[in-house]
Amino acid sequence: MDATCSSFCPNRTISLSTCSHNQNQLASVHSLLRFSASASSVYSRSRLVCDSNCRNLTMSLKASVTPIIDQSTSSSAAAVPTIVEVDLGNRSYPIYIGSGLLNQPELLQRHVHGKQVLVVTNTTIAPLYLDKTIWALTDGNPNVKVESVILPDGEQYKDMETLMKVFDKAIESRMDRRCTFVALGGGVIGDMCGYAAASFLRGVNFIQIPTTVMAQVDSSVGGKTGINHRLGKNLIGAFYQPQCVLVDSDTLKTLPDRELASGLAEVIKYGLIRDAEFFEWQEKNMHALLAR
């Protein structure tokens, strides 16, 4: 693997080329950069490019400010999302990162196909963010009808029986091929909703709204979807790209400390594997990250 990397500083540019079998590693580096940008209020634009002929991936990110956590970011600045553009030809999609993005309905609505939406969430996230998500999907857009299905929370429910609840709701609601599925939750919800979208009517539009650090920096990027089988994890699934990923960092305010630490451990691993200076930045800013 050939890689060039400048230090984590203003106007930083990072590029990486790798063969297709290392796409997961590239996605991880990509996720690391997105998380560092979000956590440090870095407003930047990134681009991920896929060359289908040589099956190589190239990624670059340009940041405009130093990576110092700003605890007093103004509301006007927070309203401007970081945008990561994932260029995969006709499967391309943007990733929006920032604070208060669920308060900006136009971000979601521009990616909704048709007039039917099914929000897939769980018993933990629904009381916190379901109403806000429905508002973001319908504000100023009364022709859109939103249904929701609330699944039990936990990895043990990432199975065919629980997945059928999503299909049941979609069929009962007479969803058509132009409907949009929205995954609102952590990695389990994202995986299940994505696989349901890939399978329902042979494929419908879907949007990712990850609400955990792990989902925001890992599982919501790359198009991996699926469920577990009694004989193994993630044995049933598909690669299926979302229309967009919306990372609202405000959702981390309600994340349990254990899950926050778990997600940060994944980010620390990226620094250890690839970027010594970013790892040092994490050491200096870890207290602020844990304080949210």
Short mmCIF file of C-alpha atoms in Angstrom, two decimals:
data_model
loop_
_atom_site.label_atom_id
_atom_site.label_comp_id
_atom_site.label_asym_id
_atom_site.label_seq_id
_atom_site.Cartn_x
_atom_site.Cartn_y
_atom_site.Cartn_z
CA MET A 1 0.00 0.00 0.00
CA ASP A 2 1.30 3.42 -0.98
CA ALA A 3 0.34 6.32 1.22
CA THR A 4 1.44 9.90 1.74
CA CYS A 5 0.47 11.81 4.82
CA SER A 6 1.24 15.31 6.02
CA SER A 7 0.97 16.34 9.66
CA PHE A 8 -2.36 17.18 11.23
CA CYS A 9 -2.29 20.91 10.57
CA PRO A 10 -4.04 23.67 8.58
CA ASN A 11 -4.58 22.81 4.92
CA ARG A 12 -3.79 19.20 5.68
CA THR A 13 -4.05 16.88 2.70
CA ILE A 14 -4.10 13.13 3.14
CA SER A 15 -4.19 10.70 0.26
CA LEU A 16 -4.23 6.95 0.25
CA SER A 17 -4.32 4.42 -2.58
CA THR A 18 -5.05 0.79 -1.90
CA CYS A 19 -6.35 -2.30 -3.66
CA SER A 20 -9.99 -3.26 -3.36
CA HIS A 21 -9.38 -5.95 -0.73
CA ASN A 22 -8.28 -3.20 1.69
CA GLN A 23 -11.41 -1.07 1.29
CA ASN A 24 -12.32 -1.62 4.94
CA GLN A 25 -8.99 -0.16 6.07
CA LEU A 26 -9.48 2.84 3.82
CA ALA A 27 -12.99 3.33 5.15
CA SER A 28 -11.57 3.20 8.67
CA VAL A 29 -9.01 5.92 7.91
CA HIS A 30 -11.79 7.90 6.26
CA SER A 31 -13.91 7.49 9.39
CA LEU A 32 -11.06 8.59 11.63
CA LEU A 33 -10.69 11.81 9.68
CA ARG A 34 -14.42 12.45 9.83
CA PHE A 35 -14.52 11.91 13.57
CA SER A 36 -11.50 14.15 14.21
CA ALA A 37 -13.07 16.85 12.09
CA SER A 38 -16.36 16.62 13.95
CA ALA A 39 -14.82 16.48 17.41
CA SER A 40 -12.56 19.46 16.83
CA SER A 41 -15.06 21.63 14.97
CA VAL A 42 -13.01 21.42 11.76
CA TYR A 43 -15.16 22.47 8.83
CA SER A 44 -13.78 20.81 5.74
CA ARG A 45 -14.68 19.01 2.54
CA SER A 46 -13.37 15.57 1.70
CA ARG A 47 -13.63 13.42 -1.36
CA LEU A 48 -13.39 9.65 -1.70
CA VAL A 49 -12.79 8.51 -5.27
CA CYS A 50 -13.19 4.99 -6.65
CA ASP A 51 -11.52 4.06 -9.93
CA SER A 52 -13.61 1.17 -11.22
CA ASN A 53 -11.06 0.24 -13.88
CA CYS A 54 -8.08 -0.44 -11.62
CA ARG A 55 -10.25 -1.03 -8.53
CA ASN A 56 -8.09 1.37 -6.55
CA LEU A 57 -9.39 3.83 -4.02
CA THR A 58 -7.98 7.28 -3.41
CA MET A 59 -9.00 9.56 -0.59
CA SER A 60 -8.05 13.11 0.26
CA LEU A 61 -9.13 15.46 3.01
CA LYS A 62 -8.40 19.15 3.31
CA ALA A 63 -8.97 20.84 6.65
CA SER A 64 -9.02 24.57 7.08
CA VAL A 65 -8.23 25.06 10.77
CA THR A 66 -6.02 23.56 13.44
CA PRO A 67 -7.35 20.51 15.32
CA ILE A 68 -8.14 22.17 18.63
CA ILE A 69 -11.40 21.39 20.35
CA ASP A 70 -13.54 24.51 20.57
CA GLN A 71 -15.97 24.20 23.45
CA SER A 72 -17.57 27.55 22.60
CA THR A 73 -18.46 27.02 18.95
CA SER A 74 -21.16 29.51 17.98
CA SER A 75 -24.57 28.27 16.91
CA SER A 76 -24.11 29.81 13.48
CA ALA A 77 -20.86 27.91 12.95
CA ALA A 78 -22.38 24.69 14.25
CA ALA A 79 -25.10 24.96 11.62
CA VAL A 80 -22.54 24.49 8.85
CA PRO A 81 -21.88 20.76 8.35
CA THR A 82 -18.66 19.15 7.29
CA ILE A 83 -19.40 17.31 4.04
CA VAL A 84 -17.56 14.19 2.98
CA GLU A 85 -18.32 13.21 -0.60
CA VAL A 86 -18.03 9.50 -1.31
CA ASP A 87 -17.57 9.17 -5.07
CA LEU A 88 -18.62 5.71 -6.24
CA GLY A 89 -20.03 6.58 -9.63
CA ASN A 90 -23.79 6.10 -9.67
CA ARG A 91 -23.61 4.89 -6.05
CA SER A 92 -22.04 8.11 -4.72
CA TYR A 93 -23.35 9.76 -1.57
CA PRO A 94 -22.52 12.59 0.86
CA ILE A 95 -21.79 12.30 4.57
CA TYR A 96 -22.90 15.31 6.62
CA ILE A 97 -21.14 15.86 9.95
CA GLY A 98 -21.91 18.50 12.54
CA SER A 99 -23.94 19.66 15.52
CA GLY A 100 -27.70 20.15 15.27
CA LEU A 101 -28.08 18.62 11.81
CA LEU A 102 -31.46 17.12 12.69
CA ASN A 103 -32.62 20.73 13.03
CA GLN A 104 -31.90 21.26 9.32
CA PRO A 105 -34.69 19.41 7.50
CA GLU A 106 -33.37 20.26 4.04
CA LEU A 107 -30.37 17.97 4.59
CA LEU A 108 -32.57 14.89 4.87
CA GLN A 109 -35.36 15.93 2.55
CA ARG A 110 -33.12 16.38 -0.48
CA HIS A 111 -32.32 12.66 -0.29
CA VAL A 112 -35.85 11.32 0.19
CA HIS A 113 -37.27 9.56 -2.84
CA GLY A 114 -41.02 9.47 -3.32
CA LYS A 115 -43.57 10.31 -0.64
CA GLN A 116 -43.22 7.33 1.70
CA VAL A 117 -40.62 7.01 4.45
CA LEU A 118 -40.05 4.22 6.96
CA VAL A 119 -37.89 5.08 9.97
CA VAL A 120 -36.27 2.03 11.54
CA THR A 121 -35.10 2.57 15.12
CA ASN A 122 -35.02 0.84 18.50
CA THR A 123 -36.55 1.12 21.96
CA THR A 124 -33.60 3.13 23.28
CA ILE A 125 -33.33 5.71 20.51
CA ALA A 126 -37.02 6.16 19.67
CA PRO A 127 -37.92 8.18 22.80
CA LEU A 128 -34.90 10.43 22.23
CA TYR A 129 -34.80 11.20 18.51
CA LEU A 130 -37.72 9.66 16.61
CA ASP A 131 -40.01 12.70 16.86
CA LYS A 132 -37.19 15.04 15.85
CA THR A 133 -36.34 12.84 12.87
CA ILE A 134 -39.97 12.71 11.73
CA TRP A 135 -40.11 16.51 12.01
CA ALA A 136 -36.92 16.83 9.94
CA LEU A 137 -38.46 14.62 7.25
CA THR A 138 -41.81 16.42 7.09
CA ASP A 139 -41.25 20.08 8.00
CA GLY A 140 -42.44 22.13 5.05
CA ASN A 141 -42.99 18.86 3.20
CA PRO A 142 -46.56 17.77 4.10
CA ASN A 143 -46.87 15.36 1.18
CA VAL A 144 -44.40 12.95 2.76
CA LYS A 145 -45.93 10.23 4.92
CA VAL A 146 -43.63 8.82 7.60
CA GLU A 147 -44.10 5.44 9.27
CA SER A 148 -41.84 3.97 11.92
CA VAL A 149 -40.93 0.57 13.28
CA ILE A 150 -39.35 0.30 16.72
CA LEU A 151 -37.21 -2.79 17.22
CA PRO A 152 -35.82 -4.24 20.45
CA ASP A 153 -32.34 -2.96 21.29
CA GLY A 154 -29.34 -5.27 21.24
CA GLU A 155 -27.04 -7.40 19.10
CA GLN A 156 -29.06 -10.48 20.05
CA TYR A 157 -31.97 -9.12 17.99
CA LYS A 158 -29.94 -8.72 14.80
CA ASP A 159 -31.65 -11.72 13.24
CA MET A 160 -34.19 -12.76 10.63
CA GLU A 161 -37.10 -12.71 13.06
CA THR A 162 -36.51 -9.07 13.95
CA LEU A 163 -35.78 -8.14 10.34
CA MET A 164 -39.21 -9.44 9.37
CA LYS A 165 -40.76 -6.73 11.54
CA VAL A 166 -39.29 -4.16 9.15
CA PHE A 167 -40.68 -5.96 6.12
CA ASP A 168 -44.05 -6.40 7.84
CA LYS A 169 -44.33 -2.67 8.51
CA ALA A 170 -43.26 -1.75 4.98
CA ILE A 171 -45.77 -4.12 3.41
CA GLU A 172 -48.61 -3.16 5.77
CA SER A 173 -47.93 0.50 4.94
CA ARG A 174 -48.02 -0.28 1.21
CA MET A 175 -44.56 1.11 0.61
CA ASP A 176 -43.61 1.24 -3.08
CA ARG A 177 -40.30 1.16 -4.95
CA ARG A 178 -39.79 4.90 -4.49
CA CYS A 179 -39.99 4.74 -0.70
CA THR A 180 -37.08 5.62 1.58
CA PHE A 181 -35.91 3.66 4.61
CA VAL A 182 -34.15 5.65 7.35
CA ALA A 183 -31.83 3.94 9.85
CA LEU A 184 -31.93 5.84 13.16
CA GLY A 185 -29.63 4.23 15.71
CA GLY A 186 -26.35 2.44 16.17
CA GLY A 187 -24.63 -0.22 14.14
CA VAL A 188 -27.25 -2.92 14.62
CA ILE A 189 -30.05 -0.68 13.34
CA GLY A 190 -27.92 0.56 10.45
CA ASP A 191 -27.00 -2.96 9.39
CA MET A 192 -30.57 -4.25 9.60
CA CYS A 193 -32.22 -1.26 7.95
CA GLY A 194 -29.66 -1.27 5.16
CA TYR A 195 -30.20 -4.95 4.48
CA ALA A 196 -33.97 -4.48 4.57
CA ALA A 197 -33.62 -1.65 2.04
CA ALA A 198 -31.39 -3.78 -0.17
CA SER A 199 -33.93 -6.61 -0.12
CA PHE A 200 -37.35 -4.92 -0.10
CA LEU A 201 -38.78 -4.79 -3.63
CA ARG A 202 -35.26 -5.69 -4.82
CA GLY A 203 -33.80 -2.47 -3.47
CA VAL A 204 -35.12 0.87 -2.22
CA ASN A 205 -33.52 4.14 -1.15
CA PHE A 206 -32.15 4.40 2.39
CA ILE A 207 -30.51 6.97 4.66
CA GLN A 208 -28.19 6.43 7.63
CA ILE A 209 -28.51 8.51 10.82
CA PRO A 210 -25.95 6.88 13.17
CA THR A 211 -26.30 7.78 16.85
CA THR A 212 -23.24 6.09 18.39
CA VAL A 213 -19.55 6.85 17.95
CA MET A 214 -18.92 3.34 16.66
CA ALA A 215 -21.64 3.68 14.03
CA GLN A 216 -20.52 7.19 13.07
CA VAL A 217 -16.87 6.26 12.53
CA ASP A 218 -17.26 2.71 11.27
CA SER A 219 -20.46 0.85 10.42
CA SER A 220 -22.37 3.64 8.67
CA VAL A 221 -19.61 4.02 6.06
CA GLY A 222 -18.83 1.48 3.37
CA GLY A 223 -22.21 -0.04 2.56
CA LYS A 224 -21.94 -3.22 4.63
CA THR A 225 -25.39 -4.39 5.73
CA GLY A 226 -26.73 -7.63 7.12
CA ILE A 227 -27.91 -9.79 9.99
CA ASN A 228 -26.52 -12.61 12.09
CA HIS A 229 -27.22 -16.32 11.79
CA ARG A 230 -27.29 -18.73 14.72
CA LEU A 231 -24.02 -20.19 13.39
CA GLY A 232 -22.16 -16.90 13.01
CA LYS A 233 -22.15 -13.12 12.90
CA ASN A 234 -23.00 -11.17 9.72
CA LEU A 235 -23.33 -14.31 7.62
CA ILE A 236 -26.36 -12.93 5.76
CA GLY A 237 -26.09 -9.53 4.11
CA ALA A 238 -25.25 -7.34 1.16
CA PHE A 239 -23.16 -4.35 0.15
CA TYR A 240 -25.67 -1.54 -0.31
CA GLN A 241 -24.81 2.16 -0.27
CA PRO A 242 -27.05 4.77 1.41
CA GLN A 243 -28.26 7.94 -0.27
CA CYS A 244 -26.58 9.91 2.51
CA VAL A 245 -25.19 9.57 6.02
CA LEU A 246 -26.18 12.27 8.52
CA VAL A 247 -23.91 12.41 11.58
CA ASP A 248 -25.45 14.75 14.15
CA SER A 249 -22.91 14.94 16.96
CA ASP A 250 -25.65 16.11 19.35
CA THR A 251 -26.91 12.53 19.49
CA LEU A 252 -23.74 11.59 21.38
CA LYS A 253 -24.91 13.63 24.37
CA THR A 254 -27.23 10.78 25.36
CA LEU A 255 -24.77 7.99 24.60
CA PRO A 256 -23.85 5.88 27.66
CA ASP A 257 -20.26 6.30 28.83
CA ARG A 258 -19.42 2.68 28.06
CA GLU A 259 -20.53 3.02 24.43
CA LEU A 260 -18.70 6.33 24.08
CA ALA A 261 -15.50 4.70 25.32
CA SER A 262 -16.00 1.76 22.97
CA GLY A 263 -16.28 4.06 19.97
CA LEU A 264 -13.31 6.17 21.01
CA ALA A 265 -11.24 2.99 21.33
CA GLU A 266 -11.92 2.34 17.65
CA VAL A 267 -10.72 5.84 16.78
CA ILE A 268 -7.61 5.42 18.94
CA LYS A 269 -6.85 2.23 17.03
CA TYR A 270 -6.88 4.17 13.76
CA GLY A 271 -4.32 6.58 15.17
CA LEU A 272 -2.09 3.74 16.36
CA ILE A 273 -2.26 1.98 13.00
CA ARG A 274 -1.75 4.92 10.70
CA ASP A 275 -1.19 8.40 12.11
CA ALA A 276 1.18 9.08 15.02
CA GLU A 277 0.44 12.80 15.10
CA PHE A 278 -3.28 12.21 15.22
CA PHE A 279 -2.73 9.73 18.07
CA GLU A 280 -0.78 12.41 19.95
CA TRP A 281 -3.64 14.86 19.30
CA GLN A 282 -6.04 12.35 20.81
CA GLU A 283 -3.89 12.05 23.93
CA LYS A 284 -3.92 15.82 24.39
CA ASN A 285 -7.67 16.15 23.82
CA MET A 286 -9.04 12.93 25.32
CA HIS A 287 -10.49 14.63 28.39
CA ALA A 288 -12.44 17.03 26.19
CA LEU A 289 -13.63 14.18 23.98
CA LEU A 290 -14.87 12.20 26.97
CA ALA A 291 -16.53 15.33 28.34
CA ARG A 292 -18.41 15.70 25.01
#
